[in-house]
């Protein structure tokens, strides 16, 4: 069985982590496959939005701990350099919006890969756990970057040190994720959002992500300049032309992502 299932429908690519018996724990091959599939989505013109989800009852339980037997000296730097950091960089540079659909537990690197996506939704039975401190590690995959920005330093500090399990409902309430959906409507609502993303002006969405990435380090002047620069770029797209034309003609715009 492939470790990632790939499907494209109506311009939405769905990447499904597929090691359900290990709660989709990331071993080396799954991590590399994920990078390959994200790159393929980046280059595929028919993909206008990506959904990342998991098979079975989990989204992802983080690093496959069987790859780090306790009797061997671990080369964690190599694992992060090759398996994790490139994935996080890809999630922030891929030219398509990425929606993470957390279908079950998201632990360790699994939780932080979710937080690196543009929008995160979860089924109400899912939970998030910064599992790292329980095995003597620190949060990685950009978790120490994303989580405090989402929920504030105090909550992030506590969740990361204590390793509390946070339900999807609580995650939504504290702003860690965009929305939490009941089991019955999770797939449908996720696809509604993905389909909306796939029909929006893709270049503008990606420039929005890039501008938001700078929000907490730039001062207002710098951010205004960045917005100006990106707005100029967005203004040169066919989609901007279409947006204005459709508005003036009082019709729904048909964006192409160009
Ligand atoms: C697993 C895993 C797993 C292998 C469940 N590995 N088998 C670390 C190191 C190096 C470099 C870079 O970065 C990292 C980052 C990290 O991600 S560190 C954090 C790694 N993840 C964890 O510590 C989480 C470990 N898993 C758990 O705490 C639990 O499994 C959770 C809370 C996710 C789910 O609990 P349950 O629902 O009770 O399921 P379970 O524990 O019974 O797991 C089901 C099976 O999946 C079981 O296998 P088995 O053969 O006994 O049925 C687990 O061993 C396996 N599994 N996570 N990460």
Short mmCIF file of C-alpha atoms and ligand atoms in Angstrom, two decimals:
data_model
loop_
_atom_site.label_atom_id
_atom_site.label_comp_id
_atom_site.label_asym_id
_atom_site.label_seq_id
_atom_site.Cartn_x
_atom_site.Cartn_y
_atom_site.Cartn_z
CA UNK A 1 0.00 0.00 0.00
CA UNK A 2 1.29 3.50 -0.76
CA UNK A 3 2.15 5.42 2.40
CA UNK A 4 0.38 8.46 1.01
CA UNK A 5 -2.86 8.25 -0.91
CA UNK A 6 -3.22 10.91 -3.59
CA UNK A 7 -6.42 11.98 -5.28
CA UNK A 8 -7.36 15.06 -7.29
CA UNK A 9 -10.96 16.05 -7.86
CA UNK A 10 -12.38 19.41 -8.92
CA UNK A 11 -8.94 21.02 -8.56
CA UNK A 12 -8.59 19.82 -4.96
CA UNK A 13 -5.74 17.38 -4.20
CA UNK A 14 -6.20 15.18 -1.18
CA UNK A 15 -3.06 13.78 0.44
CA UNK A 16 -3.85 11.08 2.99
CA UNK A 17 -1.15 9.84 5.36
CA UNK A 18 -1.62 6.10 5.14
CA UNK A 19 -0.03 4.09 7.96
CA UNK A 20 -3.21 3.70 10.00
CA UNK A 21 -1.91 0.77 12.08
CA UNK A 22 0.80 3.12 13.46
CA UNK A 23 -1.56 6.09 13.70
CA UNK A 24 0.22 7.50 10.63
CA UNK A 25 3.52 7.86 12.49
CA UNK A 26 6.11 9.50 10.27
CA UNK A 27 8.93 7.21 9.30
CA UNK A 28 11.59 8.32 6.86
CA UNK A 29 9.79 7.05 3.77
CA UNK A 30 6.43 8.62 4.72
CA UNK A 31 8.13 11.96 5.42
CA UNK A 32 9.88 11.88 2.04
CA UNK A 33 6.75 10.78 0.23
CA UNK A 34 4.90 13.70 1.80
CA UNK A 35 7.53 16.11 0.49
CA UNK A 36 7.36 14.54 -2.99
CA UNK A 37 3.58 14.81 -3.05
CA UNK A 38 3.60 18.42 -1.89
CA UNK A 39 6.12 19.24 -4.62
CA UNK A 40 3.95 17.44 -7.18
CA UNK A 41 0.93 19.51 -6.06
CA UNK A 42 3.00 22.68 -6.29
CA UNK A 43 3.84 21.90 -9.92
CA UNK A 44 0.46 20.53 -10.99
CA UNK A 45 -1.59 23.30 -12.63
CA UNK A 46 -4.83 21.41 -12.10
CA UNK A 47 -4.32 21.52 -8.31
CA UNK A 48 -5.68 24.75 -6.81
CA UNK A 49 -5.95 23.59 -3.18
CA UNK A 50 -4.46 20.78 -1.12
CA UNK A 51 -6.12 18.88 1.72
CA UNK A 52 -3.81 17.02 4.11
CA UNK A 53 -5.46 14.34 6.23
CA UNK A 54 -4.89 10.88 7.70
CA UNK A 55 -6.27 7.37 7.14
CA UNK A 56 -7.98 5.55 9.98
CA UNK A 57 -8.53 6.94 13.47
CA UNK A 58 -5.51 9.30 13.62
CA UNK A 59 -4.20 12.27 11.72
CA UNK A 60 -0.56 11.64 12.66
CA UNK A 61 1.18 10.46 15.84
CA UNK A 62 4.44 12.26 15.00
CA UNK A 63 7.82 10.68 14.54
CA UNK A 64 7.77 6.88 14.28
CA UNK A 65 9.48 6.14 17.56
CA UNK A 66 10.53 2.68 16.36
CA UNK A 67 13.10 4.44 14.17
CA UNK A 68 14.91 5.60 17.31
CA UNK A 69 15.73 2.47 19.35
CA UNK A 70 16.89 3.54 22.83
CA UNK A 71 20.11 1.50 22.61
CA UNK A 72 21.43 3.52 19.62
CA UNK A 73 22.78 7.10 19.55
CA UNK A 74 20.13 9.02 17.58
CA UNK A 75 21.05 11.32 14.71
CA UNK A 76 18.13 13.66 15.29
CA UNK A 77 19.73 16.54 13.40
CA UNK A 78 19.82 14.44 10.23
CA UNK A 79 16.22 13.36 10.72
CA UNK A 80 15.06 16.97 11.16
CA UNK A 81 17.19 18.20 8.24
CA UNK A 82 15.93 15.54 5.89
CA UNK A 83 12.44 14.61 7.05
CA UNK A 84 10.89 17.53 8.89
CA UNK A 85 12.25 20.99 8.17
CA UNK A 86 11.91 20.58 4.38
CA UNK A 87 8.25 19.60 4.90
CA UNK A 88 7.52 22.69 6.98
CA UNK A 89 9.33 24.91 4.46
CA UNK A 90 7.30 23.33 1.66
CA UNK A 91 4.03 23.95 3.50
CA UNK A 92 4.98 27.62 3.67
CA UNK A 93 6.21 27.94 0.07
CA UNK A 94 3.86 25.69 -1.90
CA UNK A 95 1.93 27.87 -4.36
CA UNK A 96 -1.43 26.36 -3.39
CA UNK A 97 -3.37 26.88 -0.17
CA UNK A 98 -3.16 23.90 2.20
CA UNK A 99 -6.08 22.87 4.37
CA UNK A 100 -5.27 20.40 7.12
CA UNK A 101 -8.20 18.13 7.98
CA UNK A 102 -7.36 16.64 11.35
CA UNK A 103 -9.42 13.45 11.41
CA UNK A 104 -8.12 12.12 14.74
CA UNK A 105 -5.20 12.47 17.13
CA UNK A 106 -2.42 14.84 16.08
CA UNK A 107 0.62 14.27 18.32
CA UNK A 108 4.17 15.62 18.35
CA UNK A 109 5.39 16.42 14.86
CA UNK A 110 1.89 15.48 13.67
CA UNK A 111 0.36 18.34 15.65
CA UNK A 112 2.93 20.84 14.44
CA UNK A 113 2.72 19.82 10.79
CA UNK A 114 -1.01 20.55 11.09
CA UNK A 115 -0.31 23.99 12.58
CA UNK A 116 2.03 24.82 9.69
CA UNK A 117 -0.84 24.50 7.20
CA UNK A 118 -2.80 27.57 6.06
CA UNK A 119 -6.10 26.53 7.60
CA UNK A 120 -6.73 23.73 10.10
CA UNK A 121 -10.07 22.06 10.71
CA UNK A 122 -10.68 19.03 12.92
CA UNK A 123 -13.33 16.48 13.66
CA UNK A 124 -14.82 16.95 17.13
CA UNK A 125 -13.34 13.64 18.39
CA UNK A 126 -9.78 14.66 17.44
CA UNK A 127 -7.23 15.95 19.90
CA UNK A 128 -3.89 17.68 19.80
CA UNK A 129 -0.96 16.82 22.01
CA UNK A 130 2.50 18.35 22.15
CA UNK A 131 3.85 14.94 23.12
CA UNK A 132 7.53 15.87 23.03
CA UNK A 133 8.24 16.50 26.71
CA UNK A 134 6.85 13.06 27.55
CA UNK A 135 9.79 11.45 25.75
CA UNK A 136 12.48 13.96 26.67
CA UNK A 137 12.36 16.11 23.53
CA UNK A 138 11.48 19.67 22.66
CA UNK A 139 8.75 20.65 20.18
CA UNK A 140 9.92 20.79 16.56
CA UNK A 141 8.42 21.22 13.08
CA UNK A 142 8.05 24.94 13.75
CA UNK A 143 5.79 24.33 16.75
CA UNK A 144 7.60 26.90 18.88
CA UNK A 145 7.06 29.39 16.04
CA UNK A 146 3.42 28.69 15.20
CA UNK A 147 1.77 27.77 18.51
CA UNK A 148 2.59 30.94 20.53
CA UNK A 149 1.51 33.05 17.55
CA UNK A 150 -1.82 31.21 17.48
CA UNK A 151 -2.69 30.96 21.16
CA UNK A 152 -0.22 33.22 23.00
CA UNK A 153 3.02 32.49 24.83
CA UNK A 154 1.55 31.41 28.18
CA UNK A 155 -0.81 28.77 26.79
CA UNK A 156 1.81 27.54 24.32
CA UNK A 157 4.37 27.26 27.07
CA UNK A 158 2.02 25.25 29.28
CA UNK A 159 0.79 22.94 26.51
CA UNK A 160 4.33 22.27 25.35
CA UNK A 161 5.79 21.66 28.78
CA UNK A 162 2.89 19.71 30.28
CA UNK A 163 1.93 17.83 27.11
CA UNK A 164 -1.79 18.26 27.80
CA UNK A 165 -4.28 16.69 25.43
CA UNK A 166 -6.40 19.45 23.86
CA UNK A 167 -9.71 18.47 22.32
CA UNK A 168 -10.63 19.83 18.90
CA UNK A 169 -13.40 21.90 20.50
CA UNK A 170 -10.93 23.47 22.91
CA UNK A 171 -8.41 23.97 20.10
CA UNK A 172 -11.04 25.88 18.15
CA UNK A 173 -12.00 27.93 21.22
CA UNK A 174 -8.42 29.00 21.87
CA UNK A 175 -7.72 29.86 18.23
CA UNK A 176 -5.32 26.99 17.58
CA UNK A 177 -7.49 25.82 14.69
CA UNK A 178 -10.07 27.47 12.44
CA UNK A 179 -13.03 25.16 13.06
CA UNK A 180 -14.14 21.93 14.61
CA UNK A 181 -16.89 19.92 12.91
CA UNK A 182 -19.09 17.07 14.10
CA UNK A 183 -18.26 13.62 12.73
CA UNK A 184 -21.33 13.52 10.45
CA UNK A 185 -20.50 16.75 8.66
CA UNK A 186 -16.67 16.73 8.89
CA UNK A 187 -15.92 15.46 5.38
CA UNK A 188 -18.59 17.57 3.70
CA UNK A 189 -17.63 20.79 5.48
CA UNK A 190 -13.94 20.17 4.89
CA UNK A 191 -14.59 19.76 1.17
CA UNK A 192 -16.70 22.89 1.08
CA UNK A 193 -13.75 24.87 2.41
CA UNK A 194 -11.29 23.12 0.09
CA UNK A 195 -13.53 23.76 -2.88
CA UNK A 196 -13.89 27.42 -1.94
CA UNK A 197 -10.09 27.70 -1.73
CA UNK A 198 -9.72 25.98 -5.12
CA UNK A 199 -11.95 28.58 -6.74
CA UNK A 200 -10.33 31.65 -5.23
CA UNK A 201 -7.50 33.68 -6.83
CA UNK A 202 -4.58 31.40 -5.93
CA UNK A 203 -1.79 33.95 -6.35
CA UNK A 204 -3.54 36.38 -4.01
CA UNK A 205 -3.99 33.62 -1.41
CA UNK A 206 -0.31 32.73 -1.48
CA UNK A 207 0.71 36.38 -1.23
CA UNK A 208 -1.68 36.67 1.74
CA UNK A 209 0.13 33.76 3.42
CA UNK A 210 3.50 35.42 2.75
CA UNK A 211 2.32 38.73 4.21
CA UNK A 212 0.88 37.01 7.30
CA UNK A 213 4.16 35.20 7.90
CA UNK A 214 5.76 38.58 8.58
CA UNK A 215 3.03 39.98 10.80
CA UNK A 216 4.74 39.62 14.15
CA UNK A 217 8.27 40.65 13.16
CA UNK A 218 7.57 43.64 10.91
CA UNK A 219 6.62 47.03 12.31
CA UNK A 220 3.59 48.77 10.79
CA UNK A 221 5.67 50.70 8.21
CA UNK A 222 7.40 47.52 7.07
CA UNK A 223 4.12 45.66 6.87
CA UNK A 224 2.49 48.47 4.89
CA UNK A 225 5.39 48.34 2.43
CA UNK A 226 5.12 44.58 2.14
CA UNK A 227 1.38 44.79 1.49
CA UNK A 228 2.01 47.42 -1.18
CA UNK A 229 4.59 45.21 -2.89
CA UNK A 230 2.36 42.12 -2.79
CA UNK A 231 -0.74 44.08 -3.80
CA UNK A 232 1.10 45.33 -6.87
CA UNK A 233 1.89 41.70 -7.75
CA UNK A 234 -1.70 40.59 -7.15
CA UNK A 235 -2.91 43.49 -9.26
CA UNK A 236 -0.99 42.14 -12.25
CA UNK A 237 -2.75 38.75 -12.22
CA UNK A 238 -5.45 37.68 -14.65
CA UNK A 239 -7.56 36.90 -11.60
CA UNK A 240 -7.58 40.55 -10.53
CA UNK A 241 -8.73 41.53 -14.02
CA UNK A 242 -11.44 38.87 -13.81
CA UNK A 243 -12.45 39.95 -10.29
CA UNK A 244 -12.99 43.55 -11.39
CA UNK A 245 -14.73 42.55 -14.64
CA UNK A 246 -17.08 40.18 -12.83
CA UNK A 247 -17.89 42.81 -10.24
CA UNK A 248 -18.73 45.39 -12.88
CA UNK A 249 -20.80 42.86 -14.83
CA UNK A 250 -22.57 41.82 -11.64
CA UNK A 251 -21.64 38.13 -12.01
CA UNK A 252 -19.67 35.54 -10.05
CA UNK A 253 -15.95 35.69 -10.93
CA UNK A 254 -14.35 32.70 -12.60
CA UNK A 255 -10.84 32.68 -11.22
CA UNK A 256 -8.18 30.52 -12.89
CA UNK A 257 -5.33 30.91 -10.42
CA UNK A 258 -3.28 32.86 -12.96
C1 LIG B 1 3.30 4.53 17.21
C2 LIG B 1 3.41 5.91 17.41
C3 LIG B 1 4.64 6.53 17.09
C4 LIG B 1 5.46 4.47 16.45
C5 LIG B 1 1.42 5.33 18.01
N1 LIG B 1 5.63 5.77 16.63
N2 LIG B 1 4.30 3.84 16.74
C6 LIG B 1 11.12 13.17 17.14
C7 LIG B 1 12.35 12.44 17.04
C8 LIG B 1 13.28 12.67 16.09
C9 LIG B 1 13.30 13.55 15.15
C10 LIG B 1 12.39 14.52 14.85
O1 LIG B 1 11.26 14.85 15.55
C11 LIG B 1 10.62 14.15 16.45
C12 LIG B 1 9.32 14.72 16.64
C13 LIG B 1 8.22 13.93 17.27
O2 LIG B 1 7.21 13.77 16.67
S1 LIG B 1 8.42 13.41 18.87
C14 LIG B 1 6.84 12.84 19.31
C15 LIG B 1 6.56 11.47 18.77
N3 LIG B 1 5.21 11.05 19.08
C16 LIG B 1 4.83 10.68 20.29
O3 LIG B 1 5.54 10.69 21.25
C17 LIG B 1 3.42 10.16 20.37
C18 LIG B 1 3.44 8.68 20.66
N4 LIG B 1 2.09 8.11 20.65
C19 LIG B 1 1.21 8.31 21.65
O4 LIG B 1 1.46 8.99 22.60
C20 LIG B 1 -0.11 7.62 21.49
O5 LIG B 1 0.03 6.57 20.59
C21 LIG B 1 -1.22 8.55 21.01
C22 LIG B 1 -1.54 9.59 22.11
C23 LIG B 1 -0.84 9.28 19.73
C24 LIG B 1 -2.49 7.73 20.72
O6 LIG B 1 -2.76 6.87 21.80
P1 LIG B 1 -3.77 5.65 21.65
O7 LIG B 1 -5.00 6.12 20.97
O8 LIG B 1 -3.91 5.04 23.00
O9 LIG B 1 -3.08 4.64 20.64
P2 LIG B 1 -1.86 3.60 20.93
O10 LIG B 1 -0.84 4.27 21.77
O11 LIG B 1 -2.39 2.30 21.38
O12 LIG B 1 -1.21 3.45 19.45
C25 LIG B 1 -1.74 2.53 18.48
C26 LIG B 1 -0.58 1.90 17.75
O13 LIG B 1 0.18 2.92 17.09
C27 LIG B 1 0.40 1.22 18.71
O14 LIG B 1 0.97 0.13 18.02
P3 LIG B 1 0.62 -1.39 18.44
O15 LIG B 1 1.47 -2.21 17.50
O16 LIG B 1 0.96 -1.55 19.87
O17 LIG B 1 -0.85 -1.51 18.18
C28 LIG B 1 1.46 2.27 18.93
O18 LIG B 1 2.68 1.76 19.32
C29 LIG B 1 1.53 2.88 17.54
N5 LIG B 1 2.05 4.23 17.59
N6 LIG B 1 2.23 6.40 17.92
N7 LIG B 1 4.80 7.90 17.24
#
